[in-house]
Coordinates of C-alpha atoms (C1' of nucleotides) in Angstrom, one line a residue:
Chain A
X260 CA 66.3 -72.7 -88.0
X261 CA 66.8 -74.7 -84.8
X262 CA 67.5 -77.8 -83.9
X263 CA 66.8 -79.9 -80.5
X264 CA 69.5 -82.6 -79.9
X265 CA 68.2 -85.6 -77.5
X266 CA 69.9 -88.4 -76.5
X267 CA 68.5 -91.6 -76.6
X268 CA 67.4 -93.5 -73.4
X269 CA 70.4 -91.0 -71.9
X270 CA 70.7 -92.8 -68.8
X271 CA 70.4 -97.0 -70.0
X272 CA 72.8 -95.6 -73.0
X273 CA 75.7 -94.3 -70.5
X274 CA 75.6 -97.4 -69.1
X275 CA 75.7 -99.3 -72.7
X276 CA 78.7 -97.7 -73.1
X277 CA 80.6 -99.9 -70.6
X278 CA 78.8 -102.6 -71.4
X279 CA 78.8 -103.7 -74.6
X280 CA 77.1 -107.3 -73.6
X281 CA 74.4 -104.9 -73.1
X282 CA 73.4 -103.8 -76.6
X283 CA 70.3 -105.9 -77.2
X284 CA 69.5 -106.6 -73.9
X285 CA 66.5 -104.7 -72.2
X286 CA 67.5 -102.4 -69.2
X287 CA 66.3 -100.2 -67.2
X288 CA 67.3 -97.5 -64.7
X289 CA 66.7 -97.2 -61.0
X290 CA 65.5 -93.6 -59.4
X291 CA 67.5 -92.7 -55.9
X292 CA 67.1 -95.6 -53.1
X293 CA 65.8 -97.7 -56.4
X294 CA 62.7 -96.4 -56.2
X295 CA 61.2 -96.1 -59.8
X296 CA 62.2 -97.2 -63.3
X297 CA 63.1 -93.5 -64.5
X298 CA 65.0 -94.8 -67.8
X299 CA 64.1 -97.8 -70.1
X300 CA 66.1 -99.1 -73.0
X301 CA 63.5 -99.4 -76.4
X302 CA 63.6 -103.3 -75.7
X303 CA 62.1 -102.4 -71.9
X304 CA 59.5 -100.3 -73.1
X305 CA 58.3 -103.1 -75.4
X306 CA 58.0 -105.1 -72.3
X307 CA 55.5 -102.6 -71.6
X308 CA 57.5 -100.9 -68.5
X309 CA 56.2 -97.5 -67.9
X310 CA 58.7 -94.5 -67.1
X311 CA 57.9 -94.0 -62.9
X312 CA 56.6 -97.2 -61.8
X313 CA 58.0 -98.4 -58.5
X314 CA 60.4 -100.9 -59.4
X315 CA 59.0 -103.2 -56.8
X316 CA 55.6 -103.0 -58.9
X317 CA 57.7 -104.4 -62.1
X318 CA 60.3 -106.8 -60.2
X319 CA 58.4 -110.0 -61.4
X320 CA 58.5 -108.5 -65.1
X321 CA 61.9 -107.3 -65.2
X322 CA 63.6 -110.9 -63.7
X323 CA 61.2 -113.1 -66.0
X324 CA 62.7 -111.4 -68.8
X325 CA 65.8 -111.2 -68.3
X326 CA 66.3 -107.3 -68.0
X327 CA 69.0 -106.0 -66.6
X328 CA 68.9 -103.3 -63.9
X329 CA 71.3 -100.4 -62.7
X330 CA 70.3 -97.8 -59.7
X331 CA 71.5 -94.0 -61.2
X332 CA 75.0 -93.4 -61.1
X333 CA 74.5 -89.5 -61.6
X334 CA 78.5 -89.2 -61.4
X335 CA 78.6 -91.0 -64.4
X336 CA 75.7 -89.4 -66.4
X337 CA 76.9 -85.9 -65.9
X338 CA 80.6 -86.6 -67.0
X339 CA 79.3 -88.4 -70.2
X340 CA 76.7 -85.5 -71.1
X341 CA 79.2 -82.8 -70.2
X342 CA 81.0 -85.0 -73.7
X343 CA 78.0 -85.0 -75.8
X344 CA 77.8 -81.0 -75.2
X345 CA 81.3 -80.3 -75.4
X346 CA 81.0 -81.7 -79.1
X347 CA 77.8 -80.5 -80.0
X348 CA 79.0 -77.0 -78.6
X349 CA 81.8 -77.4 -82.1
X350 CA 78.5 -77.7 -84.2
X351 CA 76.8 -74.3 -84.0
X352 CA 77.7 -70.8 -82.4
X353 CA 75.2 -70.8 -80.0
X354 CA 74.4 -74.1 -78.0
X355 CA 71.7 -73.8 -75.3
X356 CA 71.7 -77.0 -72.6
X357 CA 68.2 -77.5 -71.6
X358 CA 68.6 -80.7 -69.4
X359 CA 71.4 -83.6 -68.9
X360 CA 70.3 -85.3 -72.1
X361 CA 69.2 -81.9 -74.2
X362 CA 70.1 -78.9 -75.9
X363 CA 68.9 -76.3 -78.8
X364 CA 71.0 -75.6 -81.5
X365 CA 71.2 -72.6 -83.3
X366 CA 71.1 -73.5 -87.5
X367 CA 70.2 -69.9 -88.2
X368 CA 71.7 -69.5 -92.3
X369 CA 73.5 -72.3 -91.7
X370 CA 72.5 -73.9 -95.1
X371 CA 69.3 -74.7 -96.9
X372 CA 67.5 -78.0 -95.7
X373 CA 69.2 -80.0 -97.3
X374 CA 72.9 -78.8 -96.8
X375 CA 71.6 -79.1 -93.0
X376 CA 70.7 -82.6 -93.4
X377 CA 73.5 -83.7 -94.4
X378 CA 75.8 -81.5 -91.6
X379 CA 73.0 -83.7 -89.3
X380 CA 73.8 -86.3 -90.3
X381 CA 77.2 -86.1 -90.0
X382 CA 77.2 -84.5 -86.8
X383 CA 75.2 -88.0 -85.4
X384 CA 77.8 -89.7 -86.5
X385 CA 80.5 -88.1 -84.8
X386 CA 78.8 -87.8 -81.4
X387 CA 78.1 -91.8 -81.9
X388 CA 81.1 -92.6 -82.7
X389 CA 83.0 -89.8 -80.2
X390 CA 80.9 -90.7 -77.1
X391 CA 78.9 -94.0 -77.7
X392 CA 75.8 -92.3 -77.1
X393 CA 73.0 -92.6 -79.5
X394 CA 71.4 -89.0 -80.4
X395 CA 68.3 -87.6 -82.5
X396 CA 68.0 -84.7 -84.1
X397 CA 64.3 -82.5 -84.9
X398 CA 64.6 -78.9 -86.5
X399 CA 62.2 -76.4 -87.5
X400 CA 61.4 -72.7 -87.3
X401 CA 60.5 -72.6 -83.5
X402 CA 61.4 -74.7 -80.3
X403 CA 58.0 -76.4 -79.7
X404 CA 58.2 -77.6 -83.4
X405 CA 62.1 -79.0 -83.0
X406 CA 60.6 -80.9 -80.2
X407 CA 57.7 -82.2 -82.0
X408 CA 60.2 -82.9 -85.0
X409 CA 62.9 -85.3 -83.4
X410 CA 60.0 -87.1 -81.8
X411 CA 59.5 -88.2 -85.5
X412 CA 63.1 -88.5 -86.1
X413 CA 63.1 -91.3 -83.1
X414 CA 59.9 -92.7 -84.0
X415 CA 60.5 -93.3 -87.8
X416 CA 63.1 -95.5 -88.6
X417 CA 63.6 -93.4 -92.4
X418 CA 64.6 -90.3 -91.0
X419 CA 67.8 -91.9 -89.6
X420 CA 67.6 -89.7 -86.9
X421 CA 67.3 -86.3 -88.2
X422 CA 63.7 -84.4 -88.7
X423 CA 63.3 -81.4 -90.4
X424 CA 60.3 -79.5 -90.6
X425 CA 61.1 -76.8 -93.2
X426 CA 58.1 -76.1 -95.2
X427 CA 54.2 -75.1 -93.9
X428 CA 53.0 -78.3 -95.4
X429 CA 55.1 -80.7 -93.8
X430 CA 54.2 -78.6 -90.7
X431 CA 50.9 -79.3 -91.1
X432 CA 51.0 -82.8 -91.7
X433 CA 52.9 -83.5 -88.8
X434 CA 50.5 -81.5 -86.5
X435 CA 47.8 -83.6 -88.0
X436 CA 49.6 -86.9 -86.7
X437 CA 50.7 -85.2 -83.5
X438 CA 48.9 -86.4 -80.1
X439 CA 48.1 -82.7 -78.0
X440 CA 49.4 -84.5 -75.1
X441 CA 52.8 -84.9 -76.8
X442 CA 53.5 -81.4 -77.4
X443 CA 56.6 -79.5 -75.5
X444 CA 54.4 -77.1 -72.7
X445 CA 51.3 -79.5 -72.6
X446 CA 51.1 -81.8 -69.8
X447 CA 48.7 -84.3 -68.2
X448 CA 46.3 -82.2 -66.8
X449 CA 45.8 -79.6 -69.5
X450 CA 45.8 -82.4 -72.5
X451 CA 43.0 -84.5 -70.4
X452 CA 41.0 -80.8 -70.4
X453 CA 42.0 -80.5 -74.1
X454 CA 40.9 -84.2 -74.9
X455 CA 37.2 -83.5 -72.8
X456 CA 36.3 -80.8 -75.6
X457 CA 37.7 -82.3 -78.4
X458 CA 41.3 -81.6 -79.0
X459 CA 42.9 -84.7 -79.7
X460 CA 45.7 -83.0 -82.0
X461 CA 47.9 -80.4 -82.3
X462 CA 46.4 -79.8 -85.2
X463 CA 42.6 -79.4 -83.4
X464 CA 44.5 -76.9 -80.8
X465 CA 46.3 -74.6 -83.6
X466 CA 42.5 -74.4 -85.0
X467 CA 41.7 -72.6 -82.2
X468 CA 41.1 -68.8 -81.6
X469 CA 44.7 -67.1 -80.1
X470 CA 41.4 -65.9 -77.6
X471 CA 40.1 -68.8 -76.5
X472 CA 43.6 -69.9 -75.4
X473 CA 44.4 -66.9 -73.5
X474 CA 41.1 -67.8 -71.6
X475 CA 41.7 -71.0 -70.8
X476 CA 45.1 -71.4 -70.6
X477 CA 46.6 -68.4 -70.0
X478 CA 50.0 -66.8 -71.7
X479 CA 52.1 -69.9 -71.5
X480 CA 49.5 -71.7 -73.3
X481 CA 49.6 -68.7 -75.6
X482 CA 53.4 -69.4 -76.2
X483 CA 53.0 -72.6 -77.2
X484 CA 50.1 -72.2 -79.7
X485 CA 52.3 -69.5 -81.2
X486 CA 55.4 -71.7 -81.7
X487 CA 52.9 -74.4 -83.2
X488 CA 52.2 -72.0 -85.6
X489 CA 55.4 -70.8 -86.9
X490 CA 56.1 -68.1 -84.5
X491 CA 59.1 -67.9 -82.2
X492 CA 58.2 -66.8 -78.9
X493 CA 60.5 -69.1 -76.6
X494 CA 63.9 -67.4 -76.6
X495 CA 67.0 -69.1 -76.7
X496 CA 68.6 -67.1 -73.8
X497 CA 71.7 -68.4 -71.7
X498 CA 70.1 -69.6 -68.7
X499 CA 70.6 -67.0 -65.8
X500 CA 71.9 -68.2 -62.4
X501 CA 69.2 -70.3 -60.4
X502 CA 66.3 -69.0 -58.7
X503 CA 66.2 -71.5 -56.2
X504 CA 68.4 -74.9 -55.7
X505 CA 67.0 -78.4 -53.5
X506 CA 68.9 -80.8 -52.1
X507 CA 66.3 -83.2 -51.1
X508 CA 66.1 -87.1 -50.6
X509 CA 63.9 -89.8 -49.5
X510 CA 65.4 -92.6 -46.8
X511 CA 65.1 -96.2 -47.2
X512 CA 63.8 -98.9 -45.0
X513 CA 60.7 -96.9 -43.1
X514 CA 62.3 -93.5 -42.8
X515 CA 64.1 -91.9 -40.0
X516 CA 62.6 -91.5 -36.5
X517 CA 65.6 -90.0 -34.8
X518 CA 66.5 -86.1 -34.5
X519 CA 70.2 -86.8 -34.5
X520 CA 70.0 -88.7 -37.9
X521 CA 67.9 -86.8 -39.0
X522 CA 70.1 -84.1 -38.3
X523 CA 73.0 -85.2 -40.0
X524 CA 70.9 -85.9 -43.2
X525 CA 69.7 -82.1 -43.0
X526 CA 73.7 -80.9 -42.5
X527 CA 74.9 -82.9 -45.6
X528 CA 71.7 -81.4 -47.8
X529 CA 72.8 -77.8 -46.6
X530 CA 76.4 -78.4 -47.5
X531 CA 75.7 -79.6 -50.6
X532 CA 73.8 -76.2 -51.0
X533 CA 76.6 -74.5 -50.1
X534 CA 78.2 -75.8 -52.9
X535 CA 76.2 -75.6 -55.4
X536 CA 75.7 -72.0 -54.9
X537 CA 79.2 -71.4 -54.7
X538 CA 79.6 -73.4 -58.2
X539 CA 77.2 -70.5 -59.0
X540 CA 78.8 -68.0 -57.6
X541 CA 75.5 -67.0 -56.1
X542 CA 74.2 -66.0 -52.3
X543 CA 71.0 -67.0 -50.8
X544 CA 68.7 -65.0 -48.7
X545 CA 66.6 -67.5 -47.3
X546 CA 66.1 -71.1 -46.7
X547 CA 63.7 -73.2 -46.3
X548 CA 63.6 -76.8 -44.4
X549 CA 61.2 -80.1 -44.9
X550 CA 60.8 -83.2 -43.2
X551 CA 57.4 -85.6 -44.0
X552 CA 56.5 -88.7 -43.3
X553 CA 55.0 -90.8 -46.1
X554 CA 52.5 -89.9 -48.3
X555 CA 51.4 -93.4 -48.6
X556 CA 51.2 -94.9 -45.5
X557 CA 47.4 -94.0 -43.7
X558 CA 47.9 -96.4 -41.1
X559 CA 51.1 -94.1 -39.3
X560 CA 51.2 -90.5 -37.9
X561 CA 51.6 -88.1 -40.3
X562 CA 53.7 -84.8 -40.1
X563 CA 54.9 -82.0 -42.5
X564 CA 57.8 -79.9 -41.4
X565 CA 58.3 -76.7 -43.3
X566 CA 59.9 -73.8 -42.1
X567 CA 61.9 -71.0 -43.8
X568 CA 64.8 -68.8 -42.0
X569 CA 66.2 -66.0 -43.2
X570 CA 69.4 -64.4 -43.3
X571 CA 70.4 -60.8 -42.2
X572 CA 72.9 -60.8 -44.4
X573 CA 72.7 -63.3 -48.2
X574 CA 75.1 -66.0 -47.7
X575 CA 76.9 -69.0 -48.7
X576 CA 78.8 -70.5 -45.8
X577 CA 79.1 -73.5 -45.2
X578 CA 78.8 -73.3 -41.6
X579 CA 76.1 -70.7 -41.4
X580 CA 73.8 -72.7 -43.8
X581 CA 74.5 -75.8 -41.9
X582 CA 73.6 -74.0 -38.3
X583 CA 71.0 -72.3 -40.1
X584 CA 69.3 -75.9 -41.5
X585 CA 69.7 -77.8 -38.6
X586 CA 68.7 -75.2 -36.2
X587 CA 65.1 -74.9 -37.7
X588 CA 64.8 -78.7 -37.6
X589 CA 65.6 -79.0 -34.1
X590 CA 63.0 -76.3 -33.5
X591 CA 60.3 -77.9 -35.5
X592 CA 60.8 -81.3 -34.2
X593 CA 57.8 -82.5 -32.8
X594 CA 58.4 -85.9 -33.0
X595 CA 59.6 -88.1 -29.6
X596 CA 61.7 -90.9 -31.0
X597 CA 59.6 -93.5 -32.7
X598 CA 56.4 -91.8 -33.0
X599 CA 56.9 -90.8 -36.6
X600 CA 59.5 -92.0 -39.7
X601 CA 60.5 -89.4 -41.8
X602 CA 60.5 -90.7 -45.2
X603 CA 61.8 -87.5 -47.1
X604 CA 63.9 -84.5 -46.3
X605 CA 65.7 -81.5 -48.0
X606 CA 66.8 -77.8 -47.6
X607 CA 66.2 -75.3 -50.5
X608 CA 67.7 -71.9 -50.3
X609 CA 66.4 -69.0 -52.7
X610 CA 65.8 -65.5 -53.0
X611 CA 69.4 -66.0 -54.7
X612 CA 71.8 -63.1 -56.2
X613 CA 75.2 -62.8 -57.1
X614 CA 77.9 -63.2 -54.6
X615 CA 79.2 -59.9 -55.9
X616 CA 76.6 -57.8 -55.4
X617 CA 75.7 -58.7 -51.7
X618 CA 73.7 -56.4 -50.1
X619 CA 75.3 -55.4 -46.4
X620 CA 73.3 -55.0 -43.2
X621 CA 73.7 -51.8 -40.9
X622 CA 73.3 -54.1 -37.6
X623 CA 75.2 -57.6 -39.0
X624 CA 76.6 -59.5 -35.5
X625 CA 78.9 -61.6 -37.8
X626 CA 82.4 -60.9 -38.3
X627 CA 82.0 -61.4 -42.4
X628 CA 85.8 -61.1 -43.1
X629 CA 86.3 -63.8 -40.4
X630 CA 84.6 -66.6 -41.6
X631 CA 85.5 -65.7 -45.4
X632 CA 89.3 -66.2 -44.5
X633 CA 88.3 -69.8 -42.8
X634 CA 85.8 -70.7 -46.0
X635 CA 88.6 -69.9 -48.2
X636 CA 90.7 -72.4 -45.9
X637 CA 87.8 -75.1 -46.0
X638 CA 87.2 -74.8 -49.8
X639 CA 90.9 -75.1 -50.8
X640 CA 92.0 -77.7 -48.5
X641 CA 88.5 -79.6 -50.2
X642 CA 89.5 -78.8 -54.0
X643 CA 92.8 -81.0 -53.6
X644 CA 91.3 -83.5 -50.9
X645 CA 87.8 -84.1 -51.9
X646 CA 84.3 -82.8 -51.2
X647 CA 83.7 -82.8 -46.8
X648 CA 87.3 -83.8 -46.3
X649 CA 86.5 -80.9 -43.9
X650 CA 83.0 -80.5 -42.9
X651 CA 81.0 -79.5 -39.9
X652 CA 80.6 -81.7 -36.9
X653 CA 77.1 -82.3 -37.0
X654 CA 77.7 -84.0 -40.7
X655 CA 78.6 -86.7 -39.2
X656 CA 80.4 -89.5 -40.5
X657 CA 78.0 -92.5 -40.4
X658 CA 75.7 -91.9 -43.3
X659 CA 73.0 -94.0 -41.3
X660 CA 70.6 -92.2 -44.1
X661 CA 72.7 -93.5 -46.9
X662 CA 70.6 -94.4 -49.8
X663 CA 70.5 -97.7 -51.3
X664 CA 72.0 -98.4 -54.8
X665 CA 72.2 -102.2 -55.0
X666 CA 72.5 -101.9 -58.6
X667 CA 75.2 -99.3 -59.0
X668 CA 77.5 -99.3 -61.6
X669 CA 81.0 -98.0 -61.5
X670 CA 82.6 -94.6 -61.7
X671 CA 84.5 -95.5 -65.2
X672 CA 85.0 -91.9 -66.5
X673 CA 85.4 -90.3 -63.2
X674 CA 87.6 -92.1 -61.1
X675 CA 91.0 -93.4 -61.4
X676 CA 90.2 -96.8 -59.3
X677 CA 87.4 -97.8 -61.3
X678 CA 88.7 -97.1 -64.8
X679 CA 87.7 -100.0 -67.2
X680 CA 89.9 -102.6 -67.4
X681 CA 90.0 -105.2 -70.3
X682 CA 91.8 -108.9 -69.7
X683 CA 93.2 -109.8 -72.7
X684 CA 94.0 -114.1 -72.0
Chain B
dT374 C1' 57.7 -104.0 -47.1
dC375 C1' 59.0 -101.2 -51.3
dT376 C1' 56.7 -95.2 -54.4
dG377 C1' 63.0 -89.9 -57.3
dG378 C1' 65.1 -85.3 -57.6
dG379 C1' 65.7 -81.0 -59.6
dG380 C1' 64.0 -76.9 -61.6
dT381 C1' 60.8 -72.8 -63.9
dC382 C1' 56.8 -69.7 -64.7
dC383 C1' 52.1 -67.9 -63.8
dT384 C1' 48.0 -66.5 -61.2
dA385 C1' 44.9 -65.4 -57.5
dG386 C1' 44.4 -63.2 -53.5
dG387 C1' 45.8 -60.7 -49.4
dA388 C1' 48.2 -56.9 -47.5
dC389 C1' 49.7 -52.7 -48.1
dC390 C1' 50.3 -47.7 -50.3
dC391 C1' 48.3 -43.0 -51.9
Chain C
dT472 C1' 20.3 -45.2 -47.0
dC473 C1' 24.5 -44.2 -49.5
dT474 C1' 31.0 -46.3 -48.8
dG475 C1' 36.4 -44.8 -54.8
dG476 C1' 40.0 -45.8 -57.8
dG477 C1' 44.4 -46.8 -58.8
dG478 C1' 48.6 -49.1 -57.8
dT479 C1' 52.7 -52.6 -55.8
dC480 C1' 54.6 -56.5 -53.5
dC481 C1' 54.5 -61.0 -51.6
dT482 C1' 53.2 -65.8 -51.2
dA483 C1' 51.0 -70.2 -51.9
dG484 C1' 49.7 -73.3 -55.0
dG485 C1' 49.3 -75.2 -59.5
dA486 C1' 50.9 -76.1 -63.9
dC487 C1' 54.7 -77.5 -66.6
dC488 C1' 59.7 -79.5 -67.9
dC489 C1' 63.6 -83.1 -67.7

DNA sequence: TCTGGGGTCCTAGGACCC
DNA sequence: TCTGGGGTCCTAGGACCC
């Protein structure tokens, strides 16, 4: 058997855990530069706030009822999920993270149904009580079905937050009562083909012929309709190291109409790269660069920038990515200042491997064991100082790009300054 | 005025090989 | 007049997930 653990509005719950005052409240979370609503509490949804709507759309809404509002504090989120998966992780030999809020268990002879229940149960309990975050529980024979299941354990207040699907009947049942557009691997565009011809369940889809699916849907399809019938084909692998990684963010106010700070933005996304890779202990063959303007303004030039480099040799380095990155801006810059505002920009670097199994190049020009030497400087002088206590020039210093987070709450769990503090009078 | 950020997998079609 | 058959690799774009 497996189980999918969820966390409950993840994001509005990590920041119910420093406040309290909070609990019946309705609240929402802010998207980067407050964008969109991209987490509601179950009292906001009632209000009938939808997950992506630009908060400005909702602003009326939200301050006529009194909900409160946070912009992502993603510091916070990670440290409080790496908590919930650090105890889960006690709870079964093989724990699979899937997102920030997510993760498959493996139950496999673990107990009959109900001796796992009850361990459920229990394990709820502890992850409440151990983090403050609220969690549901679905298991079955198959991924897809886990999902399906704890969208019944959240849904129905009598499962107290643990779903199992354990026999073919119950299976049935709950494919009858399940919307197609709900199920794990069907999105908006394939359930509004489904729904055209007929399919409003996942019941109505499993009815289908396995060839008729292949046809129209292709293998993933295939997967899915599988797992919905009892058979396992999504595996519960470790994930490997990324394919690809993005650092990528959209500006504030109108957008950015000025190479230099545009610049600066592009150094701090390729940095950031840097990092990350290095996290991953991976190398990155090639890179690629964007810069658009927005999407939804008509009435202002338009322009796409979108250019990919690559290295002679994969890399890393801080400095090399940075050059790299910044160098294939300033040669797709079209724009003189002011003619168009850059709304959105990001470097992703892929065609990835590990950084111990780098492939050399016969006619390299760079002196590899050089800049190793001074990356090992930069990287430990960074561990004990900070993230870009050194950093390239062309980082900068100003942040004119900086996003804004009006509603941001504090680093409690993360940082020693902003620790809770309780007045006792 | 204001519209997020990070990933994966699959397929079709073009370019190439013998 | 008539123009083969079998492959691989790469990329862009579309679908999906959170």
């Amino acid at each position: 058997m497996i189980a999918l653990v969820d966390c409950n509005n993840f994001f509005v719950s990590c920041e119910r855990v420093f406040r309290p005052d909070l609990r019946n409240t309705p609240c929402v979370v802010l998207s980067n530069n407050d964008g969109c609503v991209i987490a509601r509490s179950n009292e906001a949804k009632m209000l009938g706030i939808k997950m992506g709507t630009p908060f400005y759309q909702v602003k009326k809404l939200i301050e006529d009822n009194g909900v409160a509002v946070f912009s992502s504090n993603y510091v916070l989120y990670g440290d409080m999920s790496r908590r919930v998966m650090s105890i889960l992780s006690g709870y079964t030999p093989k724990l699979d993270i899937y997102s920030i809020d997510e993760a498959f268990m493996d139950f496999t002879g673990m107990g009959d149904s109900e001796e796992l229940l009850a361990y459920s149960h229990n394990m709820v309990k502890f992850i409440t009580k151990g983090t403050g975050i609220p969690i549901s529980l679905g298991i079955a024979k198959t991924k897809t079905l886990a999902k399906m299941a704890s969208k019944f354990a959240k849904k129905y207040k009598g499962y107290h937050s643990v779903c199992i699907i354990d026999t073919d009947e119950k299976r049935i049942k709950a494919l009858k009562l399940f919307d197609i557009a709900d199920v794990w691997g069907i999105g908006r565009r394939i359930s509004a083909r489904l729904k055209s011809i007929g399919v409003e369940t996942a019941w109505d889809f499993v009815q289908k012929s396995e060839a008729w699916v292949r046809s129209e849907l292709t293998v993933t399809g295939v997967r899915t309709w599988k797992e919905l019938r009892g058979e396992n084909c999504i595996s519960l692998d470790e994930l490997p190291n990324k394919k690809s990684i993005c650092t990528s963010r959209s500006f504030s106010d109108g957008g950015i109409d000025n190479l230099a700070i545009l610049e600066e933005a592009v150094a701090n996304f390729a940095s950031q790269c840097s990092r990350k890779l290095k996290e991953d202990r991976s190398v990155c063959g090639a890179m690629t660069v964007f810069a658009y303007t927005s999407r939804f303004r008509d009435d202002l030039p338009s322009d796409y920038i979108h250019e990919n480099i690559y290295f002679q040799v994969p890399t890393n380095d801080l400095m090399e990515l940075v050059s790299a990155a910044v160098s294939v801006l300033r040669r797709s810059w079209k724009g003189e200042s002011g003619n168009y505002f850059y709304k959105k920009a990001g470097v992703i670097v892929w065609d990835t491997c590990s950084d111990s199994a780098v492939q050399g190049n016969l006619f390299d020009t760079v002196d590899r064991n050089k800049r190793a030497s001074l990356a090992r400087a930069i990287e430990d002088i960074n561990r004990r100082n900070g993230f870009n206590t050194v950093r390239v020039a062309v980082q900068g210093y100003d942040m004119k790009w900086k996003l804004k987070n009006e509603y941001i709450s504090k680093r409690f769990t993360t940082n020693i300054d902003e620790i809770i503090q309780i007045h006792l009078d």
